Amino acid sequence: MTYRRGAIPALAGGVLLTALLWWAGASAYALHLPGATGVLGSPATAELERWLLPWSYDPPATVQLGTEGAGGLGDAAGANSVRYLALYTTALQIRFGAVFAFFVPGALLLVRRLPPIRGRMSATLLAVWAWGLVAGTLAVTVSAPWLIASGGRGSFRFLPRLSGVISSGRPVLVVTALVAAVVTVLVARVTAKGAGPLPQQAVPARAARLAATAGTAVIAFSLVVLSYLPVAATLQRMSPDAGLLAEPGDLLRQWLLLGAWSGPVGTPLGAWLLSRAADVLLLAVVWWALRRLPGLLTRATVPAMAAGAVCATVLGLLARQLLRMVTMTGESQGWGVLHLFAEIGDGVPAALTWGLVAGVAAAVTLRVARGRAETADAATSVQGPDQS
């Protein structure tokens, strides 16, 4: 698929994703209406407001009043409040612009290398959906400094507050990214008609398995080694005295850890094994996706493998979280249905970090294994006539 054909669905999906997030943020105001609490209930209203607030131009009361800034009086306090509101508005403008800017290149790469034809429809849909979550997370990240500064104390515990901002707005992203992915894939299917036969390289099964194993080993390092609570606690306690960059522990956990687990001490063995089953599911999804990916791509380049590995890791996280939601019984009683979805979309920054490394490792392993297989085949074909 040419860039022109691939750009049309990528742009359509980017516009739709940005518009849906803007609409979701604008809908947060409806939760403040008098009848909202009566219809939805106080816990559900508070949970929905927490989901929508990161995408809403209606800032919290602390930003509206400038109470976190310099406590001036009269005209000075009003001027400070206007400045903080301007910073908040700028943060949201950067956020929505960044969603579009991050989604389009990734969707274009995926649609070109993984066009939704010849049995690739579901694979393309899942990959673009996962990339929508990544684009939204990156948009929240790049706009976070302006949002923190709008509170009036941007230099106080900057990195822990940055970590908190990055982890917000996830459930809304999961839904809106899915809708945008469906539209992107449908448009891509239309634009791909008449494009002619697409190139596809034959991938030896052994090389694909080795590549998938190498990539999954990278993901397992974060999920099994770094996410073990004693190791994770060591990362959490890192607190160098570096001024604005002090206390990076929360941010390191955000970008390096795909989970959190400990031994079955004080926990029933059955519950511990059930929790570990979710981790096994994550690794199984990643391995299966990386195993299939080289054969689905029109060309298994390093960027395509890296993007595919990121999407595979995000999908593995979603599968893990859905399994945990299904197995949660007594923990969610009294909180309502929305509380079950509080964890959905968590871990995308770490999936981006380790997915990129896993994709590069898988691409290098695939190239080396394929080269060895071709060398062995060439040697066998040369020796064949001599032996006869």
Tab-separated table of N, CA, C and O in Angstrom, residues 116 120-130 178 181-183 185:
chain	number	residue	atom	x	y	z
A	116	PRO	N	-5.339	-4.349	5.962
A	116	PRO	CA	-6.461	-5.196	6.401
A	116	PRO	C	-7.085	-6.007	5.275
A	116	PRO	O	-8.275	-5.871	4.976
A	120	ARG	N	-5.933	-10.429	7.310
A	120	ARG	CA	-5.246	-9.564	8.267
A	120	ARG	C	-6.200	-8.597	8.973
A	120	ARG	O	-5.753	-7.756	9.738
A	121	MET	N	-7.482	-8.663	8.696
A	121	MET	CA	-8.430	-7.658	9.186
A	121	MET	C	-8.400	-7.552	10.712
A	121	MET	O	-8.244	-6.459	11.271
A	122	SER	N	-8.526	-8.678	11.389
A	122	SER	CA	-8.557	-8.642	12.852
A	122	SER	C	-7.215	-8.216	13.427
A	122	SER	O	-7.157	-7.475	14.421
A	123	ALA	N	-6.120	-8.653	12.809
A	123	ALA	CA	-4.798	-8.271	13.289
A	123	ALA	C	-4.583	-6.771	13.160
A	123	ALA	O	-4.059	-6.115	14.081
A	124	THR	N	-4.988	-6.195	12.050
A	124	THR	CA	-4.851	-4.751	11.860
A	124	THR	C	-5.711	-3.985	12.854
A	124	THR	O	-5.285	-2.972	13.420
A	125	LEU	N	-6.930	-4.453	13.067
A	125	LEU	CA	-7.833	-3.789	14.007
A	125	LEU	C	-7.240	-3.776	15.418
A	125	LEU	O	-7.219	-2.734	16.089
A	126	LEU	N	-6.751	-4.914	15.869
A	126	LEU	CA	-6.178	-4.979	17.214
A	126	LEU	C	-4.929	-4.114	17.331
A	126	LEU	O	-4.709	-3.445	18.352
A	127	ALA	N	-4.099	-4.103	16.282
A	127	ALA	CA	-2.870	-3.315	16.331
A	127	ALA	C	-3.174	-1.818	16.373
A	127	ALA	O	-2.576	-1.074	17.165
A	128	VAL	N	-4.105	-1.362	15.543
A	128	VAL	CA	-4.447	0.063	15.531
A	128	VAL	C	-5.128	0.455	16.834
A	128	VAL	O	-4.913	1.571	17.354
A	129	TRP	N	-5.942	-0.412	17.389
A	129	TRP	CA	-6.559	-0.146	18.695
A	129	TRP	C	-5.491	0.052	19.761
A	129	TRP	O	-5.533	1.023	20.532
A	130	ALA	N	-4.534	-0.858	19.809
A	130	ALA	CA	-3.464	-0.733	20.798
A	130	ALA	C	-2.659	0.536	20.571
A	130	ALA	O	-2.260	1.214	21.532
A	178	LEU	N	-10.776	2.175	20.422
A	178	LEU	CA	-11.415	1.059	19.725
A	178	LEU	C	-12.312	1.559	18.601
A	178	LEU	O	-12.294	1.021	17.481
A	181	ALA	N	-10.158	2.828	15.827
A	181	ALA	CA	-9.502	1.725	15.118
A	181	ALA	C	-10.465	1.071	14.133
A	181	ALA	O	-10.064	0.711	13.009
A	182	VAL	N	-11.718	0.900	14.520
A	182	VAL	CA	-12.706	0.299	13.608
A	182	VAL	C	-12.858	1.154	12.355
A	182	VAL	O	-12.847	0.649	11.221
A	183	VAL	N	-12.974	2.459	12.543
A	183	VAL	CA	-13.127	3.348	11.385
A	183	VAL	C	-11.867	3.348	10.526
A	183	VAL	O	-11.928	3.308	9.293
A	185	VAL	N	-9.639	0.984	10.107
A	185	VAL	CA	-9.508	-0.277	9.372
A	185	VAL	C	-10.529	-0.357	8.247
A	185	VAL	O	-10.209	-0.829	7.138
